Structures are given as C-alpha cells and as structure tokens.
Amino acid sequence: MRIITGNDLKSGAVTWWTGYDWSLHVEDAVDAGDQAEAIMARETATCRVNNPYIIEGEKTADGVRPAHIKDRIRALGPTVRPDLTLKPADPEAREWVI
Amino acid sequence: MYRYDKYDQAMVDTRVEEFREQVRRRIEGKMDDDQFKPLRLKNGLYLQLHAYMLRVAVPYGTLNSAQMRTLADIARRYDRGYGHFTTRQNIQYNWIKLAEAPDILADLAEVEMHAIQTSGESIRNVSSDHYAGATADEVIDPRPWAEMLRQMTTFMPEFSYLPRKFKIAVIASAEDRVALRWHDFALRIVRNAAGEIGFEVFLGGGMGRTPFIAYRSREFLPANQIFSYLQAVLRVWNRHARRDNIHKQRMKILVHDLGQEEFTRQVEEAFQHFLSLGEDFPQAEYDRIAAYFEPPAFEQGLSDEIDLSDPAFAAWVKQQVVAHKAPGYAIANISLKPVGGIPGDISAEQMELVADLAERFSLDELRSTHAQNLVLPHVRKADLHTVWQALVSAGLADANLDLVTDVIACPGLDYCSLANARSIPVAQKIVERFADAGRQADIGELKIKVSGCINACGHHHAGNIGILGVDRKGSESYQLLLGGSGDEDTTQAKIAGPGFDEDGIVDAVERAVEHYRVIREGGERFIDTYRRVGMEGFKEAIYG
C-alpha cells in the first residue's frame, strides 16, 4: 500500500494521511493508491504539513506499518526513549520497529 | 567570559523579532517550506525526524550558571525535559514547536545566547579547548581569539552565502582537546623565538563522506594578521568551490582538487591583498575583548591536599579531575555517559544542579566539550568532595573520561533525518558490555566514536575504534573502523572489513579490545598497540 506521511507544520510531529485529514497514528493511515500524488500536491498547497511524501507500507495484524525502518521509527518515536514514544511505557513498542 | 554590549544585544534582539515575523508568516501560509527553510536554518532551527530541533550555540564551549539555568528552563518549558550536548560543544533540543521557537530565542537573548551560525552554509560556532583559561599547558587563553573571529565573521556579507558550512577551531596548547585538524580552518596559538604570539595554521580538514586531515599551511602567522588570512582562505574557496555538487562543496575537496601547494599559493596571494586593506584587528580591540577573559580572582594560599580516603571519590578524582594552573584548584570533568544513558543527554534537573555547582564551586563557569561532556573549570580542591557528592546524587559522577565507555555518538536514526542507522543503541550496548569499572581501568584510554551515517557527526573517522552505521537493503549495518584519532596525533581510521548487525558490532568491538589486551606491551594505549601492529592482526581477531 502507498501511504502519505509528513511533519505537521506547527509541531513538527510526524503525521499520516487518513483519507480526509492527518493523524499522529500510523494505524490511521490509508492506502492512497494512485491518488497519492494528487493528494500530496493539494496538501502541500495548504501549508499544514511539511514536505509530504509517499512511502510503501503494509497492513499487518497489528495495524499499518511502514516498510522502511526509518519511517517505522518516525511512526513510533525514538527507540531509545520509550517514555517519549507514541506508545509510552509499552515494553513491546520497540519490537515492531526492528 | 564575553559579555554583550548594547550593540550585541540590539543585534540579537532584532534578529529574534525578525524571525518571529518570519515564523508568523510561515504559519499563516504566506511562505512555503522552500522559502522558509533557509530562514529557519539561519536561526538554528531544523526539521528532524520527529519534530523541530533547535541547535543553540555555546561559543567555544563556555557557559555561566545563568545561561545553564536558562538552558534547563527551555528544556522544561518548551521541550521534553532534556537537552543534548553535541560534538561542536553546542546544545540541541529535539522537540520544539515552531510557534514557540522565537520565544526560546528571546529567552536565550536575555542571557546573551543565540542560535545564529549553528546551521546553514555559514561559519559555524567556533570551537575551542574546554580547559581554556584553566590549564597550565596553554600559551595564552585561546578564547579571546575565538571570540574575535566570531565577531568578525558573524553577519560579514562575504561569509553570508558560503558554498557550504565552515568549521573553525582554536587551541593554545600542544595537547589537542578539540579535534583541531578535523576542521576547515584550524589554529594553534604558539610563540615564536622572539616571544611573539602567532598561529600555526591548518587548512582543509573535515570528516563526512570524504574525510581529510587538515594540512599545515603556516608554521607561524602573526596574530594580528589572522583576519586577513581567514578572508584570503574564504575568498579562494568562494572563488573556486564546486557549488554545482553538494558532495564537493566543502573546502577540503577544493584543497584536494587544487593540491595543497596551489591552494596555499592562492591563499598567500589573496592574503597580501587583504593585508593591504588594513582590516585586521587593532591591538585595542583585542585588548577590549581579552579583558572579558581575564582570569578570575583565584584565592591564594589554598592547599593542594585532597582527602582520598573514600575509594569511590578517589576513583572519580583519578579519572575525572585534571591539573589546574592555579595552586589549590582543579578542573573537574562531568561525564554525560552513564550506563543506560544517551551520550550527551542531560535532564533539566541535572542542568540546574550543574549550574548550581558552577555558581558555588567553579567561579560561575562551565564548559561543554566536543566529547559531549561538561567541565567545571575552576574548583577548589577542598570543594571537590562536596562537588562529587552532588554529582553522585544527580547520576553524573561516572568516572570514565576517555575510557571505553566514554563513547561519542551522534543522535543517529532515532532522531536525525539524515541518518541511515541508529547509533545510540550501539553506544549503549558497548557501554553496558564494558560497564565493569575494573575492566575499564585495565583497558585504559580508548576512544570509541559512533556515527549513524556518512556525515560523521559522531566523529567515527577519529575513533580509536570508529563505528559507522549504514543502510544495507533497508536494514541497519555497522562498519568497524580502527586507528583514528582526533588528538594531537591525528589519524584517520580505516575500515576493518565487512559490517555487522547491532549486536554483532558490539561483539566485534569486544574482540578488538580483547586482542589489544593480549598483545599490548608496557603501558601502551589501544591506539599505540594498533599503530605498532597494524590492521591485520586485529582483523584476524575480529573476523576469525
């Protein structure tokens, strides 16, 4: 699946295109398919999100996961500070990054 | 330390308000990121993997307690309770909100700090010896010269659109505590036979994708000609630099392409031109700035005795405390490399404690180091035990300076948008593997440096053992390098062989260290043994 990600303009937080808006949670990401480029162009013009780009992802039993480790780390937060991730205190949070 | 006058303060305050307006326009959608990016970078604001990152300048690594308290306050109010000291002696915050960035800069301005020249194609924050003004082995305090260069180069039109970043370091001792020859423009203050102050000049160093050790272009440059010489170097670089290719824009590439002899010839030619303009510092200006760096009023008649009856304290003194130029005083190094910690990270509470210690026990001075540690430069020996106890209570009393666990590491893929692999977990696993104090002491001096990408922010080229994280088909892989140094015996590390995974690289480091322990002779450090026997024996031990 093709998912769209970027960084929120105001907070810099990693965001994911949900089909109608942006979410902090990768699980909310949808397959943008062949509309991805058009969505990206439209969203770039709104200036809400910095540098949106398309990545490969897949649906797993645990939810949507980016294909590349870099975007999995972006989705979770730093693997070395579990208290700062989007799943704070979850001992297994790091597992799905690696 | 240097203090702003009304002109300095006005410039920084104006810059803050200018940026506030730029941020407002960006948030209102009146600029896109391509337009805004160079503006935010001019103010040290990056967009990293998870959030905006603000890099704050710590000129030549010198801070006072009020500044450190402000850094702590910023960590608590605008970030997530911590900051990260970098290999350029700066501090960076990883979780900044765009709208609050101008407020942070305004807070910094109140304590005479800023984020100018911490990013972009500029002359970066000038680095210097973290023992400056405290150590007996310096010719003079190098910081007035670093400050003069900072003042002369900040906002200078010719330096506002450089081909690429440009890094300057200044030291004044034979011992190199700043990785001097890994800089574009490196100065060592020396005296000539007549007793005059001047600079030994090195040009064209740098790490990254194409590492070069700076070559010596001048054995002795009269000190009062330094600005003409710097202008000449930058003029030649500006004239020829490969602005068409981002990988070839650094000055080190031009030096390599032209050759050291031709580059020097052109610099000398331009130098004569700039000398004729008479733009160098008048002595009065040097005197004005140097007055800010006059040694503090050290107490007289202090004892040099230290009660070392407490073994844990004695171990800390042995490793973390070095000689001071004034009788009865010592330089105390504070480790930011605890087991389980992140190299260079420090919490707001720890910053405040260190600020208190500096105020009470170090004549209000602090230093940050290129090895991502802190220094209390002027501690009475009689106060060392009290300082140590406070550091123990704050988790800052690790006694590992320059040992195997004093690992330098860049933020890597956990934070950095340029990185290909994580470097912090590798550093943490190495520190855990060698956590035993007795084992560390037996191994002795060993500098391990970890980078998460080829840009080498973790100085892997200068590591006795260097580690470079790379992307191998979507997975992290780590190359092992041996034989590097950022000290006065500067050398470039070489790749030992095929890469490893995260656990494999830790095992490989251990095999290299154990091989050293077997074959070392006398009091050899790891680097000495490597230089004596070469790569082959180590390769066999590492790869079998």
Tab-separated table of N, CA, C and O in Angstrom, chain B residues 9-109:
chain	number	residue	atom	x	y	z
B	9	GLN	N	23.592	43.171	21.987
B	9	GLN	CA	22.247	42.861	22.463
B	9	GLN	C	21.199	43.318	21.447
B	9	GLN	O	20.232	42.598	21.164
B	10	ALA	N	21.417	44.494	20.881
B	10	ALA	CA	20.447	45.016	19.914
B	10	ALA	C	20.391	44.129	18.670
B	10	ALA	O	19.307	43.856	18.129
B	11	MET	N	21.552	43.662	18.227
B	11	MET	CA	21.577	42.802	17.035
B	11	MET	C	20.826	41.505	17.279
B	11	MET	O	20.023	41.057	16.452
B	12	VAL	N	21.091	40.890	18.412
B	12	VAL	CA	20.446	39.603	18.703
B	12	VAL	C	18.944	39.795	18.928
B	12	VAL	O	18.123	39.026	18.418
B	13	ASP	N	18.574	40.848	19.661
B	13	ASP	CA	17.145	41.113	19.897
B	13	ASP	C	16.407	41.374	18.582
B	13	ASP	O	15.287	40.886	18.369
B	14	THR	N	17.039	42.143	17.711
B	14	THR	CA	16.412	42.447	16.417
B	14	THR	C	16.234	41.177	15.595
B	14	THR	O	15.206	40.974	14.937
B	15	ARG	N	17.253	40.332	15.658
B	15	ARG	CA	17.191	39.074	14.917
B	15	ARG	C	16.032	38.198	15.409
B	15	ARG	O	15.344	37.556	14.617
B	16	VAL	N	15.811	38.198	16.708
B	16	VAL	CA	14.704	37.417	17.278
B	16	VAL	C	13.368	37.928	16.735
B	16	VAL	O	12.517	37.131	16.300
B	17	GLU	N	13.196	39.232	16.730
B	17	GLU	CA	11.918	39.783	16.270
B	17	GLU	C	11.727	39.571	14.772
B	17	GLU	O	10.604	39.360	14.300
B	18	GLU	N	12.811	39.634	14.035
B	18	GLU	CA	12.741	39.343	12.595
B	18	GLU	C	12.269	37.906	12.377
B	18	GLU	O	11.391	37.639	11.549
B	19	PHE	N	12.822	36.993	13.143
B	19	PHE	CA	12.440	35.586	12.995
B	19	PHE	C	11.001	35.359	13.457
B	19	PHE	O	10.267	34.562	12.873
B	20	ARG	N	10.581	36.086	14.480
B	20	ARG	CA	9.208	35.949	14.957
B	20	ARG	C	8.228	36.277	13.822
B	20	ARG	O	7.232	35.594	13.612
B	21	GLU	N	8.542	37.320	13.090
B	21	GLU	CA	7.695	37.718	11.969
B	21	GLU	C	7.731	36.659	10.859
B	21	GLU	O	6.696	36.338	10.242
B	22	GLN	N	8.904	36.105	10.613
B	22	GLN	CA	9.013	35.070	9.581
B	22	GLN	C	8.218	33.827	9.965
B	22	GLN	O	7.541	33.217	9.127
B	23	VAL	N	8.285	33.457	11.220
B	23	VAL	CA	7.521	32.291	11.692
B	23	VAL	C	6.023	32.552	11.550
B	23	VAL	O	5.255	31.682	11.116
B	24	ARG	N	5.607	33.757	11.931
B	24	ARG	CA	4.185	34.105	11.810
B	24	ARG	C	3.716	33.952	10.368
B	24	ARG	O	2.660	33.365	10.098
B	25	ARG	N	4.522	34.468	9.444
B	25	ARG	CA	4.124	34.388	8.031
B	25	ARG	C	4.104	32.944	7.543
B	25	ARG	O	3.258	32.565	6.731
B	26	ARG	N	5.012	32.128	8.029
B	26	ARG	CA	5.015	30.717	7.633
B	26	ARG	C	3.763	30.015	8.148
B	26	ARG	O	3.094	29.271	7.417
B	27	ILE	N	3.422	30.256	9.407
B	27	ILE	CA	2.252	29.597	9.994
B	27	ILE	C	0.973	30.065	9.310
B	27	ILE	O	0.020	29.292	9.154
B	28	GLU	N	0.966	31.305	8.875
B	28	GLU	CA	-0.219	31.819	8.170
B	28	GLU	C	-0.266	31.380	6.711
B	28	GLU	O	-1.181	31.756	5.969
B	29	GLY	N	0.724	30.625	6.276
B	29	GLY	CA	0.718	30.106	4.915
B	29	GLY	C	1.200	31.098	3.870
B	29	GLY	O	0.997	30.888	2.665
B	30	LYS	N	1.855	32.162	4.311
B	30	LYS	CA	2.342	33.157	3.360
B	30	LYS	C	3.716	32.811	2.815
B	30	LYS	O	4.270	33.546	1.997
B	31	MET	N	4.299	31.745	3.329
B	31	MET	CA	5.560	31.206	2.796
B	31	MET	C	5.434	29.697	2.777
B	31	MET	O	4.829	29.129	3.702
B	32	ASP	N	6.016	29.064	1.765
B	32	ASP	CA	6.081	27.604	1.822
B	32	ASP	C	7.412	27.203	2.443
B	32	ASP	O	8.246	28.050	2.763
B	33	ASP	N	7.598	25.885	2.627
B	33	ASP	CA	8.792	25.470	3.364
B	33	ASP	C	10.079	25.758	2.605
B	33	ASP	O	11.116	26.004	3.213
B	34	ASP	N	10.007	25.714	1.261
B	34	ASP	CA	11.212	26.025	0.488
B	34	ASP	C	11.661	27.457	0.743
B	34	ASP	O	12.861	27.753	0.775
B	35	GLN	N	10.678	28.349	0.915
B	35	GLN	CA	11.018	29.751	1.197
B	35	GLN	C	11.451	29.945	2.653
B	35	GLN	O	12.332	30.743	2.953
B	36	PHE	N	10.813	29.183	3.533
B	36	PHE	CA	11.061	29.374	4.965
B	36	PHE	C	12.319	28.668	5.445
B	36	PHE	O	13.006	29.142	6.374
B	37	LYS	N	12.641	27.539	4.826
B	37	LYS	CA	13.734	26.696	5.319
B	37	LYS	C	15.046	27.463	5.516
B	37	LYS	O	15.664	27.370	6.591
B	38	PRO	N	15.526	28.222	4.530
B	38	PRO	CA	16.797	28.937	4.763
B	38	PRO	C	16.703	29.950	5.892
B	38	PRO	O	17.706	30.232	6.554
B	39	LEU	N	15.498	30.472	6.134
B	39	LEU	CA	15.337	31.448	7.216
B	39	LEU	C	15.411	30.771	8.577
B	39	LEU	O	16.038	31.285	9.506
B	40	ARG	N	14.744	29.610	8.676
B	40	ARG	CA	14.806	28.929	9.982
B	40	ARG	C	16.205	28.375	10.232
B	40	ARG	O	16.692	28.396	11.367
B	41	LEU	N	16.862	27.905	9.179
B	41	LEU	CA	18.213	27.379	9.382
B	41	LEU	C	19.176	28.475	9.826
B	41	LEU	O	20.109	28.220	10.595
B	42	LYS	N	18.968	29.683	9.361
B	42	LYS	CA	19.806	30.803	9.816
B	42	LYS	C	19.663	31.027	11.314
B	42	LYS	O	20.482	31.698	11.935
B	43	ASN	N	18.582	30.484	11.867
B	43	ASN	CA	18.343	30.632	13.302
B	43	ASN	C	18.431	29.300	14.042
B	43	ASN	O	17.875	29.140	15.137
B	44	GLY	N	19.116	28.345	13.440
B	44	GLY	CA	19.419	27.093	14.123
B	44	GLY	C	18.266	26.117	14.226
B	44	GLY	O	18.346	25.148	14.982
B	45	LEU	N	17.185	26.364	13.470
B	45	LEU	CA	16.002	25.512	13.591
B	45	LEU	C	15.932	24.528	12.427
B	45	LEU	O	15.745	24.927	11.271
B	46	TYR	N	16.071	23.262	12.750
B	46	TYR	CA	15.982	22.190	11.765
B	46	TYR	C	14.597	21.533	11.868
B	46	TYR	O	13.924	21.661	12.889
B	47	LEU	N	14.205	20.797	10.846
B	47	LEU	CA	13.073	19.886	10.975
B	47	LEU	C	13.646	18.478	10.909
B	47	LEU	O	14.156	18.052	9.879
B	48	GLN	N	13.590	17.793	12.035
B	48	GLN	CA	14.196	16.470	12.112
B	48	GLN	C	13.147	15.368	11.999
B	48	GLN	O	12.011	15.633	11.620
B	49	LEU	N	13.551	14.182	12.397
B	49	LEU	CA	12.690	13.026	12.179
B	49	LEU	C	11.316	13.161	12.845
B	49	LEU	O	10.290	12.892	12.232
B	50	HIS	N	11.300	13.589	14.106
B	50	HIS	CA	10.047	13.607	14.859
B	50	HIS	C	9.496	14.996	15.107
B	50	HIS	O	8.329	15.135	15.483
B	51	ALA	N	10.326	16.007	14.993
B	51	ALA	CA	9.895	17.352	15.387
B	51	ALA	C	10.935	18.368	14.913
B	51	ALA	O	11.937	17.996	14.283
B	52	TYR	N	10.701	19.637	15.239
B	52	TYR	CA	11.725	20.655	15.001
B	52	TYR	C	12.829	20.487	16.044
B	52	TYR	O	12.560	20.177	17.206
B	53	MET	N	14.059	20.704	15.603
B	53	MET	CA	15.195	20.640	16.516
B	53	MET	C	15.882	22.001	16.503
B	53	MET	O	16.139	22.555	15.429
B	54	LEU	N	16.136	22.547	17.680
B	54	LEU	CA	16.824	23.827	17.786
B	54	LEU	C	18.236	23.596	18.315
B	54	LEU	O	18.409	23.004	19.389
B	55	ARG	N	19.208	24.063	17.553
B	55	ARG	CA	20.606	23.937	17.987
B	55	ARG	C	21.082	25.300	18.489
B	55	ARG	O	21.089	26.281	17.751
B	56	VAL	N	21.460	25.347	19.736
B	56	VAL	CA	21.869	26.594	20.388
B	56	VAL	C	23.391	26.666	20.445
B	56	VAL	O	24.053	25.681	20.798
B	57	ALA	N	23.919	27.819	20.100
B	57	ALA	CA	25.383	27.978	20.094
B	57	ALA	C	25.917	28.126	21.514
B	57	ALA	O	25.360	28.868	22.326
B	58	VAL	N	26.980	27.410	21.781
B	58	VAL	CA	27.758	27.630	23.006
B	58	VAL	C	29.147	28.041	22.533
B	58	VAL	O	30.010	27.184	22.339
B	59	PRO	N	29.370	29.337	22.278
B	59	PRO	CA	30.640	29.760	21.689
B	59	PRO	C	31.840	29.258	22.503
B	59	PRO	O	31.875	29.436	23.728
B	60	TYR	N	32.739	28.595	21.796
B	60	TYR	CA	33.939	27.976	22.390
B	60	TYR	C	33.632	27.191	23.659
B	60	TYR	O	34.494	27.009	24.520
B	61	GLY	N	32.419	26.722	23.791
B	61	GLY	CA	32.050	25.825	24.884
B	61	GLY	C	31.949	26.464	26.248
B	61	GLY	O	31.838	25.753	27.253
B	62	THR	N	31.951	27.795	26.321
B	62	THR	CA	31.937	28.468	27.626
B	62	THR	C	30.526	28.924	28.005
B	62	THR	O	29.844	29.556	27.207
B	63	LEU	N	30.135	28.592	29.220
B	63	LEU	CA	28.820	28.945	29.754
B	63	LEU	C	28.968	29.454	31.178
B	63	LEU	O	29.907	29.072	31.873
B	64	ASN	N	28.001	30.264	31.638
B	64	ASN	CA	27.932	30.545	33.069
B	64	ASN	C	26.669	29.905	33.637
B	64	ASN	O	25.868	29.312	32.898
B	65	SER	N	26.479	30.048	34.925
B	65	SER	CA	25.377	29.328	35.571
B	65	SER	C	24.021	29.881	35.133
B	65	SER	O	23.067	29.117	34.973
B	66	ALA	N	23.936	31.187	34.931
B	66	ALA	CA	22.651	31.760	34.492
B	66	ALA	C	22.276	31.205	33.117
B	66	ALA	O	21.093	30.907	32.849
B	67	GLN	N	23.250	31.069	32.252
B	67	GLN	CA	22.980	30.514	30.926
B	67	GLN	C	22.536	29.053	31.031
B	67	GLN	O	21.585	28.633	30.361
B	68	MET	N	23.216	28.302	31.879
B	68	MET	CA	22.838	26.902	32.031
B	68	MET	C	21.436	26.774	32.616
B	68	MET	O	20.665	25.892	32.221
B	69	ARG	N	21.075	27.656	33.530
B	69	ARG	CA	19.717	27.611	34.087
B	69	ARG	C	18.682	27.926	33.010
B	69	ARG	O	17.599	27.338	32.984
B	70	THR	N	19.028	28.846	32.134
B	70	THR	CA	18.099	29.141	31.031
B	70	THR	C	17.975	27.934	30.107
B	70	THR	O	16.871	27.615	29.642
B	71	LEU	N	19.076	27.262	29.851
B	71	LEU	CA	19.005	26.052	29.024
B	71	LEU	C	18.096	25.006	29.688
B	71	LEU	O	17.329	24.312	29.021
B	72	ALA	N	18.199	24.901	31.001
B	72	ALA	CA	17.340	23.961	31.730
B	72	ALA	C	15.872	24.393	31.637
B	72	ALA	O	14.975	23.566	31.425
B	73	ASP	N	15.654	25.679	31.774
B	73	ASP	CA	14.291	26.211	31.722
B	73	ASP	C	13.665	25.957	30.346
B	73	ASP	O	12.484	25.592	30.236
B	74	ILE	N	14.468	26.138	29.306
B	74	ILE	CA	13.980	25.868	27.941
B	74	ILE	C	13.630	24.389	27.804
B	74	ILE	O	12.587	24.033	27.241
B	75	ALA	N	14.483	23.531	28.333
B	75	ALA	CA	14.220	22.085	28.259
B	75	ALA	C	12.884	21.751	28.913
B	75	ALA	O	12.113	20.933	28.417
B	76	ARG	N	12.612	22.398	30.034
B	76	ARG	CA	11.407	22.070	30.787
B	76	ARG	C	10.159	22.726	30.187
B	76	ARG	O	9.115	22.086	30.075
B	77	ARG	N	10.281	23.979	29.783
B	77	ARG	CA	9.087	24.728	29.339
B	77	ARG	C	8.707	24.458	27.890
B	77	ARG	O	7.541	24.418	27.532
B	78	TYR	N	9.731	24.304	27.046
B	78	TYR	CA	9.435	24.221	25.608
B	78	TYR	C	9.729	22.839	25.020
B	78	TYR	O	9.417	22.592	23.861
B	79	ASP	N	10.432	21.998	25.778
B	79	ASP	CA	10.831	20.712	25.223
B	79	ASP	C	10.330	19.607	26.145
B	79	ASP	O	9.355	19.815	26.870
B	80	ARG	N	10.988	18.470	26.142
B	80	ARG	CA	10.505	17.348	26.942
B	80	ARG	C	11.431	17.052	28.116
B	80	ARG	O	11.644	15.896	28.480
B	81	GLY	N	12.030	18.119	28.635
B	81	GLY	CA	12.752	17.979	29.899
B	81	GLY	C	14.214	17.618	29.788
B	81	GLY	O	14.834	17.253	30.784
B	82	TYR	N	14.761	17.720	28.593
B	82	TYR	CA	16.186	17.411	28.470
B	82	TYR	C	16.782	18.142	27.273
B	82	TYR	O	16.071	18.673	26.415
B	83	GLY	N	18.098	18.180	27.239
B	83	GLY	CA	18.837	18.718	26.095
B	83	GLY	C	19.954	17.759	25.734
B	83	GLY	O	20.228	16.798	26.467
B	84	HIS	N	20.592	18.030	24.605
B	84	HIS	CA	21.613	17.105	24.095
B	84	HIS	C	22.850	17.896	23.693
B	84	HIS	O	22.799	18.725	22.776
B	85	PHE	N	23.958	17.678	24.388
B	85	PHE	CA	25.209	18.360	24.030
B	85	PHE	C	25.881	17.635	22.863
B	85	PHE	O	25.961	16.405	22.841
B	86	THR	N	26.359	18.427	21.910
B	86	THR	CA	26.841	17.879	20.645
B	86	THR	C	28.363	17.923	20.550
B	86	THR	O	29.035	18.514	21.389
B	87	THR	N	28.877	17.348	19.482
B	87	THR	CA	30.326	17.311	19.278
B	87	THR	C	30.889	18.664	18.834
B	87	THR	O	32.098	18.790	18.670
B	88	ARG	N	30.027	19.667	18.617
B	88	ARG	CA	30.551	21.017	18.365
B	88	ARG	C	30.330	21.910	19.581
B	88	ARG	O	30.248	23.121	19.462
B	89	GLN	N	30.213	21.300	20.727
B	89	GLN	CA	30.079	21.997	22.009
B	89	GLN	C	28.736	22.726	22.151
B	89	GLN	O	28.544	23.469	23.093
B	90	ASN	N	27.834	22.539	21.196
B	90	ASN	CA	26.519	23.169	21.259
B	90	ASN	C	25.550	22.305	22.063
B	90	ASN	O	25.867	21.179	22.437
B	91	ILE	N	24.354	22.850	22.280
B	91	ILE	CA	23.282	22.031	22.851
B	91	ILE	C	22.106	22.071	21.882
B	91	ILE	O	21.855	23.111	21.254
B	92	GLN	N	21.426	20.944	21.725
B	92	GLN	CA	20.240	20.956	20.885
B	92	GLN	C	19.048	20.344	21.603
B	92	GLN	O	19.193	19.501	22.479
B	93	TYR	N	17.884	20.867	21.203
B	93	TYR	CA	16.609	20.399	21.758
B	93	TYR	C	15.854	19.702	20.642
B	93	TYR	O	15.786	20.202	19.520
B	94	ASN	N	15.267	18.570	20.961
B	94	ASN	CA	14.704	17.708	19.918
B	94	ASN	C	13.217	17.849	19.665
B	94	ASN	O	12.701	17.256	18.726
B	95	TRP	N	12.489	18.579	20.529
B	95	TRP	CA	11.019	18.556	20.428
B	95	TRP	C	10.462	19.964	20.499
B	95	TRP	O	9.649	20.277	21.378
B	96	ILE	N	10.875	20.808	19.581
B	96	ILE	CA	10.484	22.219	19.610
B	96	ILE	C	9.238	22.435	18.735
B	96	ILE	O	9.115	21.858	17.655
B	97	LYS	N	8.344	23.307	19.205
B	97	LYS	CA	7.189	23.702	18.385
B	97	LYS	C	7.557	24.983	17.641
B	97	LYS	O	8.144	25.902	18.225
B	98	LEU	N	7.161	25.039	16.374
B	98	LEU	CA	7.563	26.163	15.526
B	98	LEU	C	7.156	27.510	16.132
B	98	LEU	O	7.948	28.449	16.197
B	99	ALA	N	5.915	27.586	16.595
B	99	ALA	CA	5.409	28.877	17.086
B	99	ALA	C	6.170	29.352	18.318
B	99	ALA	O	6.190	30.549	18.620
B	100	GLU	N	6.781	28.407	19.047
B	100	GLU	CA	7.480	28.788	20.282
B	100	GLU	C	8.958	29.084	20.066
B	100	GLU	O	9.636	29.578	20.976
B	101	ALA	N	9.451	28.772	18.868
B	101	ALA	CA	10.883	28.962	18.617
B	101	ALA	C	11.332	30.417	18.843
B	101	ALA	O	12.385	30.643	19.467
B	102	PRO	N	10.571	31.416	18.383
B	102	PRO	CA	11.007	32.798	18.661
B	102	PRO	C	11.047	33.121	20.154
B	102	PRO	O	11.928	33.869	20.600
B	103	ASP	N	10.105	32.561	20.921
B	103	ASP	CA	10.127	32.797	22.375
B	103	ASP	C	11.394	32.213	22.999
B	103	ASP	O	11.993	32.798	23.907
B	104	ILE	N	11.788	31.051	22.511
B	104	ILE	CA	13.014	30.427	23.035
B	104	ILE	C	14.213	31.311	22.713
B	104	ILE	O	15.073	31.557	23.574
B	105	LEU	N	14.262	31.794	21.483
B	105	LEU	CA	15.386	32.657	21.099
B	105	LEU	C	15.393	33.939	21.941
B	105	LEU	O	16.464	34.453	22.305
B	106	ALA	N	14.202	34.433	22.260
B	106	ALA	CA	14.125	35.632	23.115
B	106	ALA	C	14.643	35.324	24.518
B	106	ALA	O	15.365	36.142	25.119
B	107	ASP	N	14.298	34.151	25.030
B	107	ASP	CA	14.809	33.760	26.354
B	107	ASP	C	16.330	33.626	26.322
B	107	ASP	O	17.026	34.034	27.265
B	108	LEU	N	16.828	33.039	25.246
B	108	LEU	CA	18.287	32.890	25.118
B	108	LEU	C	18.962	34.258	25.070
B	108	LEU	O	20.017	34.475	25.687
B	109	ALA	N	18.349	35.189	24.338
B	109	ALA	CA	18.943	36.520	24.192
B	109	ALA	C	19.084	37.216	25.546
B	109	ALA	O	20.007	38.000	25.767
